Tab-separated table of C-alpha atoms in Angstrom:
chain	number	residue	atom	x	y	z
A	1	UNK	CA	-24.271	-15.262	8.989
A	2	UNK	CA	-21.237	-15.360	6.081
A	3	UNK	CA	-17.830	-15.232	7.023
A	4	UNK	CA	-16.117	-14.496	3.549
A	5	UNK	CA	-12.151	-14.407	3.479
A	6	UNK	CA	-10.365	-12.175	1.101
A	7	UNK	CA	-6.564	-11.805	0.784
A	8	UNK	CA	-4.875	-8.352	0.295
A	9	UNK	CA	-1.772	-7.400	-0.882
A	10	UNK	CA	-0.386	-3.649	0.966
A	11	UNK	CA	2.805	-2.944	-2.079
A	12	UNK	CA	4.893	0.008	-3.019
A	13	UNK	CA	8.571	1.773	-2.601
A	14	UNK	CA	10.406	0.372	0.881
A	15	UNK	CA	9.644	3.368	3.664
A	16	UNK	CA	6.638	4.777	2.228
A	17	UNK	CA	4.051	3.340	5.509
A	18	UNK	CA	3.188	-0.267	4.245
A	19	UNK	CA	3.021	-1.161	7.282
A	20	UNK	CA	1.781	1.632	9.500
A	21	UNK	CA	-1.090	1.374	7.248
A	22	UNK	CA	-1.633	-2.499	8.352
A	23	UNK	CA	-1.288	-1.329	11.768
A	24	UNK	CA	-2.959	1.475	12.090
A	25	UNK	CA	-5.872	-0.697	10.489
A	26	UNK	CA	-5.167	-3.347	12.677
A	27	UNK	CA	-6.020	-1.123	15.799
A	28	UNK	CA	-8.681	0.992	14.345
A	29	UNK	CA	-6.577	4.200	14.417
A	30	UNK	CA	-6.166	4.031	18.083
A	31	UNK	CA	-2.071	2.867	17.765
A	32	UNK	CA	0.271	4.560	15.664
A	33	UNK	CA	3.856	3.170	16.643
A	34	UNK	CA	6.709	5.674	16.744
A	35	UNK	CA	9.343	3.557	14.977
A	36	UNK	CA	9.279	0.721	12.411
A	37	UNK	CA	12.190	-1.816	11.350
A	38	UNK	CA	12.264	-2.716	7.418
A	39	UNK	CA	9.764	-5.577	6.744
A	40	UNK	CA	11.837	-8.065	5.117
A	41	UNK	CA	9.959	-10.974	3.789
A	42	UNK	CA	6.297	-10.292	4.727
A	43	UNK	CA	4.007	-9.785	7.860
A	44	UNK	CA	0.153	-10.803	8.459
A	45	UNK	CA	-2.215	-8.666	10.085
A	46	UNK	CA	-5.741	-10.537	10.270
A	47	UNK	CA	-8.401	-8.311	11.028
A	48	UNK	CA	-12.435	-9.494	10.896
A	49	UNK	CA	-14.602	-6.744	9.424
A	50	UNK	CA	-17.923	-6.566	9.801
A	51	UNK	CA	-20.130	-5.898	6.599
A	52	UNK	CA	-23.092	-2.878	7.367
A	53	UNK	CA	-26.141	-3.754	7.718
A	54	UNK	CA	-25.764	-8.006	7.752
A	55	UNK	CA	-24.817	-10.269	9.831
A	56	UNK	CA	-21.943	-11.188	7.320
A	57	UNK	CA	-17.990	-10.039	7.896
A	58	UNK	CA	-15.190	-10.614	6.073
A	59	UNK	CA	-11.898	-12.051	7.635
A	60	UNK	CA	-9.148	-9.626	5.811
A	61	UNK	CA	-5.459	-11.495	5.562
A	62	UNK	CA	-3.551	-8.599	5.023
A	63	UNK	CA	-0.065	-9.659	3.849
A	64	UNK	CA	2.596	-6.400	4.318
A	65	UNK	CA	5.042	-7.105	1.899
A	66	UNK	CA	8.438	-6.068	1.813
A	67	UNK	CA	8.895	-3.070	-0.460
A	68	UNK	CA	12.935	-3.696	-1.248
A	69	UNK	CA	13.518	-6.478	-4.475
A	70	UNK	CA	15.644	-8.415	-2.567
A	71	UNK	CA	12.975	-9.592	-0.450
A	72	UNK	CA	10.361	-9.324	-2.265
A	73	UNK	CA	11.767	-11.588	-5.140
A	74	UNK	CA	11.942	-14.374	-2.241
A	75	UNK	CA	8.169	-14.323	-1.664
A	76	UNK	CA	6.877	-14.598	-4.877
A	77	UNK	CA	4.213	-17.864	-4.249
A	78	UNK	CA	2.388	-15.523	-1.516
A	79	UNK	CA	2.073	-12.569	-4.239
A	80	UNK	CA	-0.326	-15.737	-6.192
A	81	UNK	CA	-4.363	-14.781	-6.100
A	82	UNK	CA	-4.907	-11.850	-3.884
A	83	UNK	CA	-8.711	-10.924	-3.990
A	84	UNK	CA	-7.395	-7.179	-2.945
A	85	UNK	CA	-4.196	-5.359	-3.662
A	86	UNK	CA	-3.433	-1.837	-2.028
A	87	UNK	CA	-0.554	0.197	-3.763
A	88	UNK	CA	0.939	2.408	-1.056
A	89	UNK	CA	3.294	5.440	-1.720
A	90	UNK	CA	4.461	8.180	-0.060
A	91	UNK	CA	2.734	11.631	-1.037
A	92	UNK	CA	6.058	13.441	-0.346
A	93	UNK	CA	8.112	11.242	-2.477
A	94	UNK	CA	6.894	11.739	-6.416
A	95	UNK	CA	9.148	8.394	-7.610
A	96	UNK	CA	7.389	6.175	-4.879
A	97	UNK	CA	4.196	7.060	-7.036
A	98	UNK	CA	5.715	6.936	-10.637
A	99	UNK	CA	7.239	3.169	-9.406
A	100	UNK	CA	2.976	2.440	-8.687
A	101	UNK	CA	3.009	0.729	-11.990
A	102	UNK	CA	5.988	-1.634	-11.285
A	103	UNK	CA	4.010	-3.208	-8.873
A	104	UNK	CA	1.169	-3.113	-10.303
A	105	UNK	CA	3.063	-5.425	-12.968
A	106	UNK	CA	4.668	-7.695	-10.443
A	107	UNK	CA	1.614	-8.522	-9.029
A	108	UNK	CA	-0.084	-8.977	-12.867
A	109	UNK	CA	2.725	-11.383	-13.747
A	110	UNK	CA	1.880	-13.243	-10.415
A	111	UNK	CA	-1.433	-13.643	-11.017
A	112	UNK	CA	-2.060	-14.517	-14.839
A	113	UNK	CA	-5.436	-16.318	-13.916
A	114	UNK	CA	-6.518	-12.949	-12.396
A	115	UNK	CA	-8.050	-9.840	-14.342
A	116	UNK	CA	-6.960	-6.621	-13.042
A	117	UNK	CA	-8.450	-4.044	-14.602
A	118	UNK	CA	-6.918	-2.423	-17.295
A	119	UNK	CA	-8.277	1.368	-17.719
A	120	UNK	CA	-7.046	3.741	-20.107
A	121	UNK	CA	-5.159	6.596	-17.703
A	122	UNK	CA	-6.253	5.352	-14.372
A	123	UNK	CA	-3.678	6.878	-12.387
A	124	UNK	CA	-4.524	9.899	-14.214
A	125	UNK	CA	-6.512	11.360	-11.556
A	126	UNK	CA	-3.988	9.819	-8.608
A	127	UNK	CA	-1.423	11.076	-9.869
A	128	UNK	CA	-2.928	14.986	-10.014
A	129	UNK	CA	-3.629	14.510	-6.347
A	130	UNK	CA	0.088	12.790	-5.221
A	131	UNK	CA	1.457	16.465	-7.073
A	132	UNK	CA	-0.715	18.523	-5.096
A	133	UNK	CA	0.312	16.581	-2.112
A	134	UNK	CA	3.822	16.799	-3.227
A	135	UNK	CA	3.776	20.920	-3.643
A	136	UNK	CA	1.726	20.828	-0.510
A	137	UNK	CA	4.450	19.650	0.958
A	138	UNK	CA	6.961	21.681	-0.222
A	139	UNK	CA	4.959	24.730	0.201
A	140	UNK	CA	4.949	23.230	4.266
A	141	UNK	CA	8.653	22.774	4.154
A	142	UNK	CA	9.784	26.057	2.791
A	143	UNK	CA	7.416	27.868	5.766
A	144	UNK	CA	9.441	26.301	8.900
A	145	UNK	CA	12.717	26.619	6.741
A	146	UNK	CA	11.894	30.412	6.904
A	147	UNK	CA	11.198	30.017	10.557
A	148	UNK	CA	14.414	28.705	11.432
């Protein structure tokens, strides 16, 4: 039996579910809280996952940074060697997407040891999907507007 440790990184826009997503991981889907308060510095969810078919699992540090600069900036040594980094944006909020690559660079300049790969148009395809998301959304929105 392994136990491997791997250190992930959840960034993106302030608001855009951070860290309902740690949560929500945390608890297997089974507790979604109602209400969050801005993350300011950076919370650790540790979760042990279990590799299929092994008798291996991997102990996942999952650091929820804060998405606003001002804190963010503070906690630059933690951003050094994640083995896993999770961009997070909000489908209903196209800018939260498009600012995807800023963090993508903060987290290149904090790892210069690290090779992240670098593919021609990879958001390409993410970014079709976040703008039929987006006109999903609006589509959704203009419906109960024109029930009210």
């Amino acid at each position: 039996m392994v136990k491997l440790a791997a250190k992930c990184i959840l960034a993106g826009d302030p608001a855009v579910g951070k860290t309902a997503l740690a949560q929500i991981f945390r608890s297997d889907g089974a507790h979604f809280q109602k209400s969050y308060t801005l993350t300011t510095g950076m919370d650790l969810v540790v979760k042990t996952v279990p590799v299929p078919d092994t008798g291996d699992s991997v102990e996942l540090f999952i650091f929820d940074s804060a998405g606003k600069e001002l804190f963010s900036e503070m906690l630059d040594k933690l951003w050094e060697s994640p083995n896993v980094l999770c961009l997070v944006y909000d489908v209903t909020n196209e800018e939260s997407f498009n600012n995807c690559s800023k963090w993508l660079e903060k987290a290149r300049s904090q790892a210069p040891g690290i090779s992240l790969p670098e593919m021609e148009n990879f958001e390409a395809p993410f970014h079709c999907l976040a703008k039929q998301f987006h006109q999903l959304y609006r589509e959704k929105v203009e419906v109960f507007r024109a029930l009210a």
